[in-house]
Short mmCIF file of C-alpha atoms and ligand atoms in Angstrom, two decimals:
data_model
loop_
_atom_site.label_atom_id
_atom_site.label_comp_id
_atom_site.label_asym_id
_atom_site.label_seq_id
_atom_site.Cartn_x
_atom_site.Cartn_y
_atom_site.Cartn_z
CA MET A 1 0.00 0.00 0.00
CA TYR A 2 2.84 2.40 0.78
CA ARG A 3 5.90 2.87 -1.41
CA PHE A 4 8.54 2.15 1.22
CA LYS A 5 9.17 -0.29 4.06
CA ARG A 6 11.73 1.77 5.97
CA ILE A 7 12.06 5.56 5.96
CA ALA A 8 13.79 8.35 7.85
CA VAL A 9 11.72 11.47 8.48
CA LYS A 10 13.38 14.71 9.51
CA ILE A 11 11.10 17.42 10.86
CA GLY A 12 12.44 20.95 11.16
CA SER A 13 11.83 23.40 14.02
CA ASN A 14 9.70 25.64 11.81
CA VAL A 15 7.23 22.83 11.18
CA LEU A 16 6.86 21.93 14.85
CA THR A 17 6.67 25.36 16.42
CA HIS A 18 4.52 28.47 16.24
CA LYS A 19 6.11 31.82 15.44
CA ASP A 20 6.81 32.40 19.15
CA GLY A 21 8.66 29.07 19.42
CA THR A 22 5.98 27.22 21.41
CA LEU A 23 5.31 23.72 20.15
CA ASP A 24 2.46 23.49 17.65
CA THR A 25 0.69 20.58 19.31
CA GLU A 26 -1.94 20.39 16.60
CA ARG A 27 0.67 20.02 13.85
CA MET A 28 2.67 17.54 15.90
CA SER A 29 -0.42 15.52 16.60
CA GLN A 30 -1.30 15.40 12.87
CA LEU A 31 2.22 14.29 11.97
CA VAL A 32 2.21 11.61 14.67
CA ASN A 33 -1.21 10.38 13.44
CA GLN A 34 0.28 9.91 9.99
CA MET A 35 3.38 8.18 11.32
CA ALA A 36 1.14 5.91 13.39
CA GLU A 37 -0.83 4.99 10.28
CA LEU A 38 2.38 4.19 8.40
CA HIS A 39 3.75 2.26 11.40
CA LYS A 40 0.59 0.15 11.56
CA ALA A 41 0.90 -0.56 7.83
CA GLY A 42 4.37 -1.98 8.51
CA VAL A 43 6.52 1.00 7.53
CA GLU A 44 9.52 1.37 9.85
CA ILE A 45 10.17 5.02 10.71
CA VAL A 46 13.29 6.64 12.13
CA LEU A 47 12.35 10.15 13.17
CA ILE A 48 14.87 12.98 13.42
CA SER A 49 13.18 15.86 15.17
CA SER A 50 14.40 19.40 15.77
CA GLY A 51 12.49 21.90 17.86
CA ALA A 52 14.21 21.55 21.24
CA VAL A 53 16.04 24.87 21.30
CA ALA A 54 13.11 26.87 19.92
CA SER A 55 10.72 25.24 22.36
CA GLY A 56 13.06 25.71 25.35
CA ARG A 57 13.51 29.37 24.56
CA SER A 58 9.73 29.84 24.53
CA ILE A 59 9.38 28.13 27.93
CA LEU A 60 12.16 29.71 29.97
CA LYS A 61 12.03 33.45 29.62
CA LEU A 62 15.41 34.81 30.68
CA GLU A 63 15.80 38.49 31.41
CA LYS A 64 19.28 38.36 30.06
CA GLU A 65 20.42 35.46 27.92
CA PRO A 66 23.90 34.11 28.68
CA ASP A 67 26.42 33.56 25.90
CA PRO A 68 25.10 31.64 22.85
CA VAL A 69 26.67 28.30 23.87
CA SER A 70 25.20 28.39 27.39
CA ALA A 71 21.85 29.56 26.00
CA ARG A 72 21.78 26.63 23.59
CA GLN A 73 22.60 24.23 26.42
CA ILE A 74 19.88 25.58 28.70
CA PHE A 75 17.16 25.83 26.04
CA SER A 76 17.89 22.48 24.42
CA SER A 77 17.83 20.78 27.80
CA ILE A 78 14.39 22.10 28.74
CA GLY A 79 13.01 22.04 25.22
CA GLN A 80 14.07 18.45 24.56
CA ALA A 81 12.24 17.30 27.69
CA ARG A 82 9.09 19.08 26.54
CA LEU A 83 9.44 17.83 22.97
CA ILE A 84 9.94 14.16 23.78
CA ASN A 85 7.18 14.27 26.39
CA LEU A 86 4.72 15.47 23.83
CA TYR A 87 5.83 12.89 21.26
CA TYR A 88 5.56 10.16 23.89
CA GLU A 89 2.00 11.21 24.74
CA LEU A 90 0.94 11.53 21.11
CA PHE A 91 2.37 8.15 20.05
CA SER A 92 0.88 6.49 23.16
CA LYS A 93 -2.61 7.43 21.97
CA HIS A 94 -2.00 4.99 19.12
CA GLY A 95 -0.55 2.32 21.39
CA ILE A 96 2.95 2.98 19.98
CA PHE A 97 6.11 3.55 22.01
CA CYS A 98 8.68 6.06 20.93
CA GLY A 99 12.21 6.28 22.32
CA GLN A 100 14.64 9.17 22.63
CA VAL A 101 18.08 8.86 21.02
CA LEU A 102 20.34 11.86 21.55
CA THR A 103 23.62 11.92 19.75
CA THR A 104 26.61 14.05 18.82
CA LYS A 105 28.72 14.19 15.73
CA GLU A 106 31.72 13.07 17.74
CA ALA A 107 29.84 9.98 18.89
CA LEU A 108 29.60 8.91 15.26
CA SER A 109 33.20 9.62 14.36
CA THR A 110 34.69 6.25 15.14
CA ARG A 111 33.47 3.08 13.56
CA ASN A 112 32.76 1.46 16.93
CA HIS A 113 30.59 4.34 18.11
CA TYR A 114 28.83 4.42 14.78
CA LEU A 115 28.01 0.72 14.94
CA ASN A 116 26.89 1.11 18.54
CA GLN A 117 24.40 3.83 17.55
CA LYS A 118 23.25 1.72 14.64
CA ASN A 119 22.64 -1.20 16.96
CA CYS A 120 20.54 0.96 19.29
CA ILE A 121 18.26 2.18 16.50
CA THR A 122 18.05 -1.30 14.96
CA GLN A 123 16.99 -2.76 18.31
CA LEU A 124 14.32 -0.10 18.79
CA LEU A 125 12.91 -0.77 15.32
CA GLN A 126 12.95 -4.51 15.90
CA HIS A 127 10.89 -3.95 19.02
CA LYS A 128 8.43 -1.74 17.14
CA VAL A 129 9.56 1.41 18.93
CA VAL A 130 9.82 4.64 16.93
CA PRO A 131 13.31 6.09 17.55
CA ILE A 132 13.31 9.89 17.80
CA LEU A 133 16.75 11.37 17.27
CA ASN A 134 18.11 14.79 17.93
CA GLU A 135 21.55 16.20 18.40
CA ASN A 136 22.46 16.44 22.07
CA ASP A 137 22.89 20.20 22.11
CA THR A 138 23.55 20.17 25.85
CA ILE A 139 26.98 18.64 25.35
CA SER A 140 27.91 19.07 21.69
CA LEU A 141 30.90 21.35 21.13
CA THR A 142 30.23 24.20 18.73
CA GLU A 143 33.16 23.32 16.48
CA LEU A 144 32.12 19.66 16.37
CA MET A 145 28.40 20.06 15.83
CA PHE A 146 26.36 18.85 12.92
CA THR A 147 25.74 21.78 10.58
CA ASP A 148 22.10 21.12 11.42
CA ASN A 149 19.71 18.20 11.77
CA ASP A 150 19.61 17.82 7.97
CA GLU A 151 23.20 16.63 8.17
CA LEU A 152 22.32 14.29 11.04
CA SER A 153 19.34 12.94 9.09
CA GLY A 154 21.56 12.19 6.07
CA MET A 155 23.95 10.24 8.23
CA VAL A 156 21.15 8.33 9.95
CA ALA A 157 19.36 7.56 6.68
CA THR A 158 22.52 6.02 5.31
CA MET A 159 23.37 4.22 8.54
CA MET A 160 19.93 2.64 8.77
CA ASN A 161 19.67 1.67 5.09
CA VAL A 162 16.33 3.39 4.66
CA GLU A 163 14.68 3.47 1.25
CA ALA A 164 13.75 7.13 1.53
CA LEU A 165 14.66 10.20 3.57
CA ILE A 166 11.87 12.74 3.88
CA ILE A 167 12.94 16.21 4.98
CA LEU A 168 9.99 18.27 6.13
CA SER A 169 10.42 22.01 6.31
CA ASN A 170 7.98 24.89 5.92
CA ILE A 171 8.20 25.25 2.15
CA ASP A 172 7.03 22.93 -0.61
CA GLY A 173 10.43 22.03 -2.00
CA ILE A 174 13.20 23.67 -3.97
CA TYR A 175 11.99 26.48 -6.18
CA THR A 176 13.39 27.66 -9.49
CA GLY A 177 13.68 31.14 -7.96
CA ASN A 178 12.64 33.08 -4.90
CA PRO A 179 9.63 31.20 -3.44
CA SER A 180 7.81 34.51 -3.03
CA ASP A 181 8.12 35.20 -6.76
CA PRO A 182 4.89 34.04 -8.50
CA ASP A 183 6.90 32.74 -11.49
CA ALA A 184 9.04 30.47 -9.32
CA LYS A 185 8.04 26.81 -9.48
CA VAL A 186 8.87 23.84 -7.29
CA ILE A 187 11.39 21.55 -9.00
CA GLY A 188 9.61 18.18 -9.02
CA GLU A 189 12.51 15.84 -9.69
CA VAL A 190 16.25 16.10 -9.56
CA GLU A 191 18.08 13.46 -11.53
CA ALA A 192 21.06 11.81 -9.89
CA GLY A 193 24.24 13.84 -10.23
CA VAL A 194 22.50 17.05 -11.37
CA ASN A 195 23.60 20.15 -9.47
CA ILE A 196 20.76 22.59 -8.78
CA GLU A 197 22.74 24.88 -6.50
CA LYS A 198 22.12 27.88 -8.75
CA TYR A 199 18.46 27.84 -7.70
CA ILE A 200 19.15 27.91 -4.00
CA LEU A 201 18.79 31.04 -1.92
CA SER A 202 21.32 31.12 0.86
CA SER A 203 18.78 32.41 3.42
CA LYS A 204 17.98 30.22 6.43
CA SER A 205 14.71 29.34 8.07
CA SER A 206 14.01 31.40 11.17
CA PHE A 207 14.43 28.79 13.94
CA GLY A 208 16.50 25.96 12.54
CA ARG A 209 20.21 26.13 11.89
CA GLY A 210 19.93 24.75 8.38
CA GLY A 211 18.92 26.25 5.08
CA MET A 212 18.04 25.00 1.61
CA LEU A 213 21.68 24.80 0.59
CA THR A 214 22.57 22.24 3.27
CA LYS A 215 19.36 20.35 2.50
CA THR A 216 20.26 20.18 -1.19
CA ASN A 217 23.84 19.10 -0.54
CA ILE A 218 22.73 16.39 1.85
CA ALA A 219 19.98 15.31 -0.53
CA ARG A 220 22.39 14.92 -3.45
CA LYS A 221 24.86 12.98 -1.36
CA VAL A 222 22.26 10.63 0.12
CA ALA A 223 20.59 10.09 -3.29
CA ALA A 224 24.03 9.17 -4.68
CA GLU A 225 24.11 6.42 -2.05
CA GLY A 226 20.93 4.91 -3.48
CA ILE A 227 18.33 6.50 -1.18
CA GLU A 228 15.44 8.61 -2.49
CA VAL A 229 15.33 12.01 -0.79
CA ILE A 230 12.17 14.09 -0.67
CA ILE A 231 11.99 17.70 0.48
CA ALA A 232 8.40 18.67 1.26
CA ASN A 233 6.22 20.95 3.33
CA GLY A 234 5.50 19.55 6.79
CA LYS A 235 2.81 22.16 7.38
CA ARG A 236 0.58 20.55 4.75
CA ASP A 237 -2.04 18.13 6.02
CA ASN A 238 -1.42 14.43 5.36
CA ILE A 239 1.92 15.19 3.76
CA LEU A 240 3.63 11.96 4.87
CA THR A 241 0.87 9.55 3.96
CA SER A 242 0.31 11.21 0.60
CA LEU A 243 4.03 11.28 -0.24
CA LEU A 244 4.24 7.56 0.47
CA SER A 245 1.12 6.60 -1.49
CA GLU A 246 1.63 4.84 -4.83
CA GLY A 247 1.43 7.27 -7.77
CA SER A 248 1.57 10.28 -5.44
CA ASP A 249 1.68 13.66 -7.18
CA THR A 250 2.12 15.64 -3.96
CA LEU A 251 4.05 18.88 -4.37
CA CYS A 252 7.66 18.28 -3.33
CA THR A 253 11.20 17.98 -4.67
CA ARG A 254 12.42 14.42 -5.15
CA PHE A 255 16.07 13.54 -5.54
CA LEU A 256 16.14 10.36 -7.54
CA PRO A 257 18.49 7.73 -6.18
CA THR A 258 21.30 6.15 -8.14
CA GLY A 259 21.27 2.38 -8.25
CA ARG A 260 24.58 2.26 -6.39
CA GLU A 261 24.97 -0.46 -3.75
CA LEU A 262 27.47 0.61 -1.10
CA SER A 263 28.99 -1.40 1.71
CA SER A 264 28.27 -0.24 5.25
CA VAL A 265 31.87 0.91 5.72
CA LYS A 266 31.76 3.04 2.57
CA LYS A 267 28.55 4.66 3.73
CA TRP A 268 30.17 5.61 7.01
CA ILE A 269 33.23 6.99 5.24
CA ALA A 270 31.02 8.97 2.85
CA HIS A 271 29.65 10.93 5.80
CA SER A 272 32.96 11.25 7.65
CA GLU A 273 34.56 14.12 5.76
CA SER A 274 34.40 16.41 8.75
CA PHE A 275 36.24 13.90 10.97
CA SER A 276 39.28 13.99 8.73
CA LYS A 277 42.54 14.10 10.68
CA GLY A 278 44.99 14.64 7.84
CA THR A 279 45.58 14.88 4.11
CA ILE A 280 47.35 12.99 1.36
CA THR A 281 48.17 14.71 -1.91
CA ILE A 282 48.39 12.53 -5.01
CA ASP A 283 49.75 12.96 -8.53
CA ASP A 284 47.70 13.09 -11.72
CA ASN A 285 48.15 9.39 -12.55
CA ALA A 286 46.86 8.33 -9.15
CA ARG A 287 43.97 10.78 -9.51
CA LYS A 288 43.05 9.25 -12.87
CA ALA A 289 43.17 5.75 -11.40
CA LEU A 290 41.01 6.69 -8.41
CA LEU A 291 38.38 8.41 -10.55
CA SER A 292 38.20 5.55 -13.07
CA GLU A 293 35.33 3.08 -13.07
CA ASN A 294 37.52 0.37 -11.54
CA ALA A 295 37.83 -0.01 -7.79
CA THR A 296 41.35 1.20 -7.09
CA SER A 297 43.41 1.33 -3.91
CA LEU A 298 45.76 4.24 -3.31
CA LEU A 299 49.41 3.19 -3.59
CA PHE A 300 52.42 5.07 -2.22
CA ILE A 301 53.83 5.47 -5.71
CA GLY A 302 51.10 8.05 -6.46
CA ILE A 303 51.46 10.04 -3.23
CA THR A 304 53.37 13.34 -3.31
CA ALA A 305 52.73 14.73 0.19
CA VAL A 306 51.27 13.82 3.58
CA GLY A 307 49.80 16.51 5.85
CA GLY A 308 48.73 16.49 9.49
CA GLU A 309 49.23 13.92 12.22
CA PHE A 310 47.03 10.88 12.14
CA CYS A 311 46.96 7.29 13.30
CA LYS A 312 46.26 4.09 11.42
CA GLY A 313 42.48 3.80 11.08
CA ASP A 314 41.82 7.58 11.11
CA ILE A 315 39.80 9.26 8.40
CA ILE A 316 41.92 11.27 5.96
CA THR A 317 41.22 13.48 2.94
CA ILE A 318 42.83 12.80 -0.42
CA LYS A 319 43.65 15.87 -2.51
CA ASP A 320 44.72 16.15 -6.13
CA SER A 321 47.75 18.16 -7.29
CA GLN A 322 45.55 21.28 -7.51
CA GLY A 323 44.63 20.95 -3.83
CA LYS A 324 41.05 19.88 -4.56
CA ASP A 325 39.50 17.30 -2.20
CA ILE A 326 38.69 14.26 -4.29
CA ALA A 327 38.23 11.39 -1.84
CA ILE A 328 37.88 10.40 1.80
CA GLY A 329 39.49 7.26 3.13
CA LYS A 330 40.66 5.33 6.12
CA ALA A 331 44.43 5.44 6.65
CA GLN A 332 46.17 2.07 6.59
CA TYR A 333 49.25 3.54 8.29
CA ASP A 334 49.98 6.43 10.65
CA SER A 335 51.19 9.75 9.22
CA ASP A 336 54.87 9.16 10.04
CA LYS A 337 54.96 5.85 8.23
CA MET A 338 53.02 7.36 5.32
CA SER A 339 55.52 10.24 5.00
CA GLN A 340 58.47 7.81 5.04
CA SER A 341 56.84 5.68 2.33
CA ILE A 342 55.99 8.40 -0.22
CA GLY A 343 56.76 7.24 -3.76
CA LYS A 344 57.81 3.72 -2.69
CA LYS A 345 56.82 0.60 -4.58
CA GLY A 346 55.92 -2.84 -3.29
CA LEU A 347 54.16 -1.77 -0.08
CA ARG A 348 50.57 -2.53 0.80
CA PRO A 349 48.19 0.34 -0.21
CA ALA A 350 48.08 3.56 1.80
CA VAL A 351 44.27 3.48 1.54
CA ARG A 352 42.44 0.34 0.44
CA CYS A 353 39.71 0.67 -2.18
CA ASP A 354 37.02 -0.70 0.13
CA TYR A 355 37.82 2.12 2.59
CA LEU A 356 37.80 4.85 -0.03
CA TRP A 357 34.94 7.16 -0.97
CA ILE A 358 35.18 9.41 -4.03
CA ILE A 359 33.61 12.81 -3.36
CA ASN A 360 30.72 13.52 -5.69
CA ASN A 361 31.46 17.08 -6.86
N1 LIG B 1 19.03 20.28 17.51
C1 LIG B 1 18.34 21.54 17.31
C2 LIG B 1 17.04 21.57 18.11
O1 LIG B 1 16.51 20.57 18.47
C3 LIG B 1 17.99 21.79 15.88
C4 LIG B 1 19.13 21.87 14.92
C5 LIG B 1 18.65 22.32 13.54
O2 LIG B 1 18.14 23.42 13.43
O3 LIG B 1 18.70 21.59 12.58
O4 LIG B 1 16.54 22.64 18.36
#
């Protein structure tokens, strides 16, 4: 009856809150009703929900706000409690349990932590619990935060092997111009690999940290990993159930997935660019080999420089001779050993092909 068996749904702060930041219980209730319907029809849902900071700020009125970091910690702490409480109540009305999963970018930066998080969400789904994720803004360090929950949702969608990621914000999709311009139209479909950045306004939504540009970048990346990504308006009634219905013509922007099958390790590496601890620069022959259709490991013969200090197993960025980032990989040696081995033949690869992800520019 519905198009997918497992989906990730990301709901932005602007969908869940009124203009003053208080939670829009009516909207939340409608969205939960739809998720309950999907859940009962056998669709597994991983929910990524923002709204904690906005909600917290509307609850605790401070005469003078402390510095931005402390304010975020205070508001997210209160707001998250309010948010998850309301979700818990709303899902309970349908006899469904939901569970809170708070995470940080750092907690996904090593393979062990990543697999541990994956196990938690898998277990919840297996026990018919709806996992509700958010970044743990009470402890996340500013310089190590997700850009926004769109980035988190991309990582989670990939981690959980969902068939579709639905990003709900307060506009209908990506427009061909300024959404307030009557001539601007919603782009219905984006073919794999097509760059529509020129259409994107760099403005952000009022409450969330993200904007359309991050959404588009995440959408392209996730679609390139074989997952359909839909950007739609969460303020529209029945948006989720209609998007998932067969033959749906609901207004939205769909990023069509490529048919690429990726291993779990590659998926993790694909989302690990920001954890990179060092760089390797390669020559033009090595670049050609890496970008060819054939799976290729990176050999020392093609390396011209090693930058930064890293250990075996760390994530590193591979740059071409022009300094452009072309791939992300897991180092097979530490940086000292790599530097000593530049240009040498006969050694095992510096980065093995199954731990190498080519950046989709
Ligand atoms: N984690 C933030 C919150 O719950 C939202 C981050 C974002 O705007 O994407 O308020």
